[in-house]
PDB file of C-alpha atoms in Angstrom:
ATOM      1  CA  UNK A  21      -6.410  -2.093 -10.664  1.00 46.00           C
ATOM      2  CA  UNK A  22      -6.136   0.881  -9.174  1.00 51.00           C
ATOM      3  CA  UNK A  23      -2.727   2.114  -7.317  1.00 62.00           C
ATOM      4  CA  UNK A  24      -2.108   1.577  -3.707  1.00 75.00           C
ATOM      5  CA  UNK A  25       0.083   3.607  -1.584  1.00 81.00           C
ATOM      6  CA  UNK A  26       1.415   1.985   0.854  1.00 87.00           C
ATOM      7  CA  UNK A  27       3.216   3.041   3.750  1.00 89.00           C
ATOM      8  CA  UNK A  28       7.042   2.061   4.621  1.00 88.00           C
ATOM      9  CA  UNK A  29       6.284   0.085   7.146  1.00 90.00           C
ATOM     10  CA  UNK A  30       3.531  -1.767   5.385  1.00 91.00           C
ATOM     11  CA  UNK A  31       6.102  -2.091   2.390  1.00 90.00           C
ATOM     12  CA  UNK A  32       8.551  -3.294   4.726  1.00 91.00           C
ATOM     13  CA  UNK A  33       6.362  -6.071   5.769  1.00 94.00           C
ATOM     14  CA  UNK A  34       4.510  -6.818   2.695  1.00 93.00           C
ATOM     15  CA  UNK A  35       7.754  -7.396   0.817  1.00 90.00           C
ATOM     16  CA  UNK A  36       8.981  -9.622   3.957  1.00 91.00           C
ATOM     17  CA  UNK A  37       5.625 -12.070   3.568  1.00 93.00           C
ATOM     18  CA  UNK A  38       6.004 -12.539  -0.112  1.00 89.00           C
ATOM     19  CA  UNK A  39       9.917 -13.463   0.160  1.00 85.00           C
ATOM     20  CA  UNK A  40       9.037 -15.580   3.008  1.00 88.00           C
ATOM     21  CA  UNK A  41       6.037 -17.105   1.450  1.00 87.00           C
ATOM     22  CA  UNK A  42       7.838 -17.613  -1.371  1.00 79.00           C
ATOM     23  CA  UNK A  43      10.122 -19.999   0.061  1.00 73.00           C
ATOM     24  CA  UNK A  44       7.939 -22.058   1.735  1.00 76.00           C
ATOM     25  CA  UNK A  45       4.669 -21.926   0.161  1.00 77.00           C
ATOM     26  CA  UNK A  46       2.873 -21.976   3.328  1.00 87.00           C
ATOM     27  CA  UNK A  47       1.470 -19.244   5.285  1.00 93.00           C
ATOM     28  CA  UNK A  48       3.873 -17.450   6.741  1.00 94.00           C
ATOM     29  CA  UNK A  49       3.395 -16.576  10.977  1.00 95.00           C
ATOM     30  CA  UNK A  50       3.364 -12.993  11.994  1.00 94.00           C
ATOM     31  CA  UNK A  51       6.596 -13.619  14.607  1.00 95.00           C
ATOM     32  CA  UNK A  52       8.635 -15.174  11.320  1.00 94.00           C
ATOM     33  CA  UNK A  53       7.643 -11.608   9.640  1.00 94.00           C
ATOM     34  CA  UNK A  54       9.115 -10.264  13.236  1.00 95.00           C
ATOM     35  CA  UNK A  55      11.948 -11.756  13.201  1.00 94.00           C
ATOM     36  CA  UNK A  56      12.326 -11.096  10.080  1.00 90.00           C
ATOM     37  CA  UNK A  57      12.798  -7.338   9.665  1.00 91.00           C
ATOM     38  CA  UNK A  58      13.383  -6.441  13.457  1.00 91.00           C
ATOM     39  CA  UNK A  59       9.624  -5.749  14.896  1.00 93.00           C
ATOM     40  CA  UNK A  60       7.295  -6.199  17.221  1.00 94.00           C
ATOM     41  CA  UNK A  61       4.823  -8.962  16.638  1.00 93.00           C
ATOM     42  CA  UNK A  62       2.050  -6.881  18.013  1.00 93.00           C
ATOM     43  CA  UNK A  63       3.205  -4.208  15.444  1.00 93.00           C
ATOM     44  CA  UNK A  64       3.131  -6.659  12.261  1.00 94.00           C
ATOM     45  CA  UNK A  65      -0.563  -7.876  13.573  1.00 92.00           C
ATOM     46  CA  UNK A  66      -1.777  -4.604  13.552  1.00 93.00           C
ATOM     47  CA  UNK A  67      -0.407  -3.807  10.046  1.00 94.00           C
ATOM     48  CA  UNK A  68      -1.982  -7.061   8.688  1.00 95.00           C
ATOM     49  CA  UNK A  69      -5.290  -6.085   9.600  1.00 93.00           C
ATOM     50  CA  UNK A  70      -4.342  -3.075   7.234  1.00 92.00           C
ATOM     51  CA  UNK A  71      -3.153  -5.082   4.707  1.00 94.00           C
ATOM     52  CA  UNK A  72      -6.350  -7.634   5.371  1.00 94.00           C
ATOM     53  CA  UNK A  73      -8.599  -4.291   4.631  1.00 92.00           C
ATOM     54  CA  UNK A  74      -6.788  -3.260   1.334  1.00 92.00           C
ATOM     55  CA  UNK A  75      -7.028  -7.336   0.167  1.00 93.00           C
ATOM     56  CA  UNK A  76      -3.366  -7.551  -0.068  1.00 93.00           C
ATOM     57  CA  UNK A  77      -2.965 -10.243   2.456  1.00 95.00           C
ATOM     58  CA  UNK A  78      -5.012 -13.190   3.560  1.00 94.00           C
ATOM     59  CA  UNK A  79      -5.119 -14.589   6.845  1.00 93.00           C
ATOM     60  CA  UNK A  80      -4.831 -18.782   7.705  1.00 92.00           C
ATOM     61  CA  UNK A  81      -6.776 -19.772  10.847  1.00 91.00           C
ATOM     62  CA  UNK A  82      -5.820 -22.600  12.791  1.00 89.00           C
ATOM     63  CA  UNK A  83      -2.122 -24.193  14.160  1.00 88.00           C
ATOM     64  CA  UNK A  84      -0.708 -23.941  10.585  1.00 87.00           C
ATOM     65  CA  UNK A  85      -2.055 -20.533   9.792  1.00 91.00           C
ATOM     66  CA  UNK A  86      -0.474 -16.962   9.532  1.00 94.00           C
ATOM     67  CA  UNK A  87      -0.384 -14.994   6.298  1.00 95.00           C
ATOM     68  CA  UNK A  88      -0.559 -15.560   2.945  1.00 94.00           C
ATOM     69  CA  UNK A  89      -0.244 -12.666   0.266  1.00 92.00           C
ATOM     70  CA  UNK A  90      -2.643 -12.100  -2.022  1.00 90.00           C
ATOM     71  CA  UNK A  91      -2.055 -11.477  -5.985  1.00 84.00           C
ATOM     72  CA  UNK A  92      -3.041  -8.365  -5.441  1.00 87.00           C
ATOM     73  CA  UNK A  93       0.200  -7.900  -2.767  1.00 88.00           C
ATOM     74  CA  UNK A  94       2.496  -8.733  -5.572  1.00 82.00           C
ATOM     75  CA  UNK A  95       0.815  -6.191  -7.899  1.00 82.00           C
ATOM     76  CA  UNK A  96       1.243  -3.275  -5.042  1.00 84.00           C
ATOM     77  CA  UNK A  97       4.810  -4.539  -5.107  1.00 82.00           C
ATOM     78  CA  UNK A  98       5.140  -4.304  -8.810  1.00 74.00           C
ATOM     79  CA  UNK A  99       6.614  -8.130  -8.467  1.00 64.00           C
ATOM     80  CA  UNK A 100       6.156  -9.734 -12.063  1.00 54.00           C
ATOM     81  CA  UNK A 101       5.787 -13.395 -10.798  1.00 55.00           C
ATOM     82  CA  UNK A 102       7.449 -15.048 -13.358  1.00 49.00           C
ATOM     83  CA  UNK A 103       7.047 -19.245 -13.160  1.00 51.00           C
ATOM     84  CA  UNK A 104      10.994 -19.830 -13.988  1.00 53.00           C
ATOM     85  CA  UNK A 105      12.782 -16.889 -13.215  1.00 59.00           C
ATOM     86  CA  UNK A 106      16.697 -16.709 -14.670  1.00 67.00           C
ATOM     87  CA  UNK A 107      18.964 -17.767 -11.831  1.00 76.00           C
ATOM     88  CA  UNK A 108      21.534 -14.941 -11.346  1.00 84.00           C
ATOM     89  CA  UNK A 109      24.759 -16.177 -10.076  1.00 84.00           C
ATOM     90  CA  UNK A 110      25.461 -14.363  -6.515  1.00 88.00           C
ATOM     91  CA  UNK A 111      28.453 -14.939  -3.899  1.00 92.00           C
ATOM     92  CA  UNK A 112      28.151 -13.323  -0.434  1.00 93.00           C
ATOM     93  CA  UNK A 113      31.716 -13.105   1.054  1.00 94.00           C
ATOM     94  CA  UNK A 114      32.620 -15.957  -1.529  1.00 90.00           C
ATOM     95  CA  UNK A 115      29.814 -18.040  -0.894  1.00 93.00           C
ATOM     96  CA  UNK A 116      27.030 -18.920  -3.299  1.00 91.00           C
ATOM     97  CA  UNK A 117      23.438 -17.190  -2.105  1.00 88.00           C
ATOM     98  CA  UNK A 118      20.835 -20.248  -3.208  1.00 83.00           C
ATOM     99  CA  UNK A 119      17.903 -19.214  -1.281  1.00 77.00           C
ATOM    100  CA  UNK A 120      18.124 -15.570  -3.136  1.00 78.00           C
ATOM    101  CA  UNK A 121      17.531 -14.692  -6.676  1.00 80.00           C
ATOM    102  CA  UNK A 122      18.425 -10.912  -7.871  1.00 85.00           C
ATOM    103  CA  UNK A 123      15.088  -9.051  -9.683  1.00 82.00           C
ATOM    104  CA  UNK A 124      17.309  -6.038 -10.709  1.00 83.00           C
ATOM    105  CA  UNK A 125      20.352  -3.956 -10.532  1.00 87.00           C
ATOM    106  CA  UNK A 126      20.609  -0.261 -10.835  1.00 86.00           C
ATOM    107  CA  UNK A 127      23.918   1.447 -11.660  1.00 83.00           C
ATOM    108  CA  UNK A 128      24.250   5.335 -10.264  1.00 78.00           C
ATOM    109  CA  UNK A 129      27.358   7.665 -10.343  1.00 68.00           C
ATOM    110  CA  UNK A 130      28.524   5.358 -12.976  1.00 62.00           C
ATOM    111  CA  UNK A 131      29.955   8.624 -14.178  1.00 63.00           C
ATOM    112  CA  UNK A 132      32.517   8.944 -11.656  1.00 64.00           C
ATOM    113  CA  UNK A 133      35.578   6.855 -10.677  1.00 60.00           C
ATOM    114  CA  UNK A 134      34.927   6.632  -6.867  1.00 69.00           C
ATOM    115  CA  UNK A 135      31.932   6.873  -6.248  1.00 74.00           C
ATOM    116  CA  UNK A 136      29.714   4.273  -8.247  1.00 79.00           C
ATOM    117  CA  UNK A 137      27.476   2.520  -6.872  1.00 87.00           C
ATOM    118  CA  UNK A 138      24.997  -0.031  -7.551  1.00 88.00           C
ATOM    119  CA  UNK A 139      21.729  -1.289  -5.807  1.00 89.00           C
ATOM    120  CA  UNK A 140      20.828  -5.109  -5.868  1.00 91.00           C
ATOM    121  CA  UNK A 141      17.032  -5.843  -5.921  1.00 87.00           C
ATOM    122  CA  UNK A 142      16.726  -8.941  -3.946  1.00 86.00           C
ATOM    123  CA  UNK A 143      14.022 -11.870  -4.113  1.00 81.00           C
ATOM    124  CA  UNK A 144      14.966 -13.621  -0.698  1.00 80.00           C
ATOM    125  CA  UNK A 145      16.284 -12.243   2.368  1.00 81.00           C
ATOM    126  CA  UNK A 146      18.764  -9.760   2.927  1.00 87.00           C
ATOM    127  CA  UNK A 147      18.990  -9.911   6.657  1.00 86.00           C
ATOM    128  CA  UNK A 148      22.498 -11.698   6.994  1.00 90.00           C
ATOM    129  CA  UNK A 149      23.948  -8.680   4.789  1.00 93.00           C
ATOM    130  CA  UNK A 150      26.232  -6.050   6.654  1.00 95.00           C
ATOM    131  CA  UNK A 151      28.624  -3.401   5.493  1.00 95.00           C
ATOM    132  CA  UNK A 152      31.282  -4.105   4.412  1.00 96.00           C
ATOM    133  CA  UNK A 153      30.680  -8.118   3.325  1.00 96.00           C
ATOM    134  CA  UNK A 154      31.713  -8.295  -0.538  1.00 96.00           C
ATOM    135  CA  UNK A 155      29.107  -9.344  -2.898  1.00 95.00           C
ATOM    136  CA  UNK A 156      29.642 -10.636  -6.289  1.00 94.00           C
ATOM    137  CA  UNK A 157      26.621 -10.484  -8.928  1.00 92.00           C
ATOM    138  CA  UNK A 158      26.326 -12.191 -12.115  1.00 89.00           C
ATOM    139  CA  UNK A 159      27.238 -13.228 -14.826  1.00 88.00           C
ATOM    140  CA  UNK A 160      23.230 -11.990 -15.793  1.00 84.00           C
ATOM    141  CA  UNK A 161      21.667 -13.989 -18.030  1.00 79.00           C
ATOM    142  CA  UNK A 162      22.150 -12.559 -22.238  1.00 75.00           C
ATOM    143  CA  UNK A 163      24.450  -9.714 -21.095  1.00 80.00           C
ATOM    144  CA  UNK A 164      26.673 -11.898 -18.946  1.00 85.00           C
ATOM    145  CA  UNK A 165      27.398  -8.479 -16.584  1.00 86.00           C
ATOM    146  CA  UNK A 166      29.531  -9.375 -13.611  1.00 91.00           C
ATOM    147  CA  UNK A 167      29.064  -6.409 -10.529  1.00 91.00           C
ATOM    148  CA  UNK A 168      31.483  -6.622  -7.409  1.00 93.00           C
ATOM    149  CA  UNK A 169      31.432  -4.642  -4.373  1.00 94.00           C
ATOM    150  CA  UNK A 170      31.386  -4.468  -0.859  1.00 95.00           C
ATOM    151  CA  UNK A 171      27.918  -3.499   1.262  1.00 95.00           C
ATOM    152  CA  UNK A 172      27.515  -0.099   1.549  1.00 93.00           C
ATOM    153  CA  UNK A 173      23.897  -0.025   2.794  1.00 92.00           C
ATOM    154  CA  UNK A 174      20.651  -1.718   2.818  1.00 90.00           C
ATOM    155  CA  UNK A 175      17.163  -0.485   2.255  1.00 88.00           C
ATOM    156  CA  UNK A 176      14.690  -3.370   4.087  1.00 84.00           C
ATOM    157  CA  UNK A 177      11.465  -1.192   2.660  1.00 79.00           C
ATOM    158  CA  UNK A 178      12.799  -2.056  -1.009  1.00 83.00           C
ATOM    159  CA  UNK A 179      14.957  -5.390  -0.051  1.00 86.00           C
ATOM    160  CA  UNK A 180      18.123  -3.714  -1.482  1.00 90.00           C
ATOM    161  CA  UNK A 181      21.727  -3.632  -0.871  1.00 93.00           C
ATOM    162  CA  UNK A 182      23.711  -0.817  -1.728  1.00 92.00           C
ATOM    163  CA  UNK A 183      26.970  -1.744  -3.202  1.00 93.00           C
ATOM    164  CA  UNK A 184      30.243   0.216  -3.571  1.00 92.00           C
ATOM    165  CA  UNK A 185      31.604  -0.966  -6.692  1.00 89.00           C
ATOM    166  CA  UNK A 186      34.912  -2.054  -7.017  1.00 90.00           C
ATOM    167  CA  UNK A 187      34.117  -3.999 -10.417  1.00 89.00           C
ATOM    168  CA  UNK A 188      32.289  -4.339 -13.497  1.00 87.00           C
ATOM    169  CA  UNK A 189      32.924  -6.808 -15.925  1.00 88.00           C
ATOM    170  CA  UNK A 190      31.039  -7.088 -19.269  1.00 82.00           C
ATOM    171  CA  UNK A 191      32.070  -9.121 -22.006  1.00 78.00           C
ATOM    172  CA  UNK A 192      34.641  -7.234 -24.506  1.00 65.00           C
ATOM    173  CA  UNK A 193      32.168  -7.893 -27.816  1.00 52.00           C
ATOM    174  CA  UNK A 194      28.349  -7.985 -28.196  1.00 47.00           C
ATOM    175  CA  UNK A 195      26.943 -12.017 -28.801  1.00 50.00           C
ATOM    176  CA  UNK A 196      24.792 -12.175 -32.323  1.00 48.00           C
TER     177      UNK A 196
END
């Protein structure tokens, strides 16, 4: 399949539909996309007839109905579905995120002492994240990394959250 460029908006709101959809398994309603990530329903219906025309996303008639994403959407998204992802262990202010699963992290500046950083790909939504709230990621699965911060940022386009480090811990010898 060829590539797709997408816009940010219709990144934005593609990425919204499959975490949403994801959760429920039923189409999702253009005002829950809204809601959401902060827009306009009128603007998410106009990007889904977009998304309709590049077969990304599906539309459900009827009182039930509302978007679904195609495979195709998750492919434009470079998602790998995978049927049992790893759970990551992650804390939000010192509570444990359920509804949330981490795809990734990406370490930057890990070269110097004040300024690393780390960004948290997120499965799930990000919404109730702020600056400053602390996050705590990990122990992964096989390298049992643990990342702490505190919110620096979020990108909704990407559904990441910038951390400021404060921590990593990663266990003092390699397992066999």
């Amino acid at each position: 399949m060829a590539s797709i460029d997408l816009t940010p908006s219709q990144q934005t709101i593609l990425t919204a539909l499959t975490n949403l959809h994801r959760d429920s398994e039923a189409a999702v309603k253009g005002e829950t996309i809204a809601k959401e990530i902060d827009r306009n329903p009128g603007t998410i219906r106009n990007q889904m007839q977009s998304l309709k025309a590049l077969q990304l996303v599906k539309g459900v008639p009827g009182p039930k109905g509302g978007y679904k994403p195609t495979a195709a959407a998750y492919e434009a998204l470079d998602i790998q579905e995978l049927d049992q992802p790893a759970s990551v262990p992650f804390f939000h202010d010192d509570d444990r995120v359920t509804d949330t699963n981490v795809a990734e992290i990406d370490l930057s500046n890990v070269h110097h002492p004040q300024k690393c950083r780390a960004e948290i790909h997120l499965r799930g939504s990000i919404r109730d994240f702020h600056e400053g709230d602390t996050v705590i990621v990990g122990p992964t699965p096989l390298s049992d990394l643990i990342v702490k911060g505190t919110v620096d940022g979020k990108d909704t386009t990407n559904n990441l959250l910038i951390l400021n480090l404060k921590e990593i811990i990663a266990p003092a010898e390699q397992k066999e």
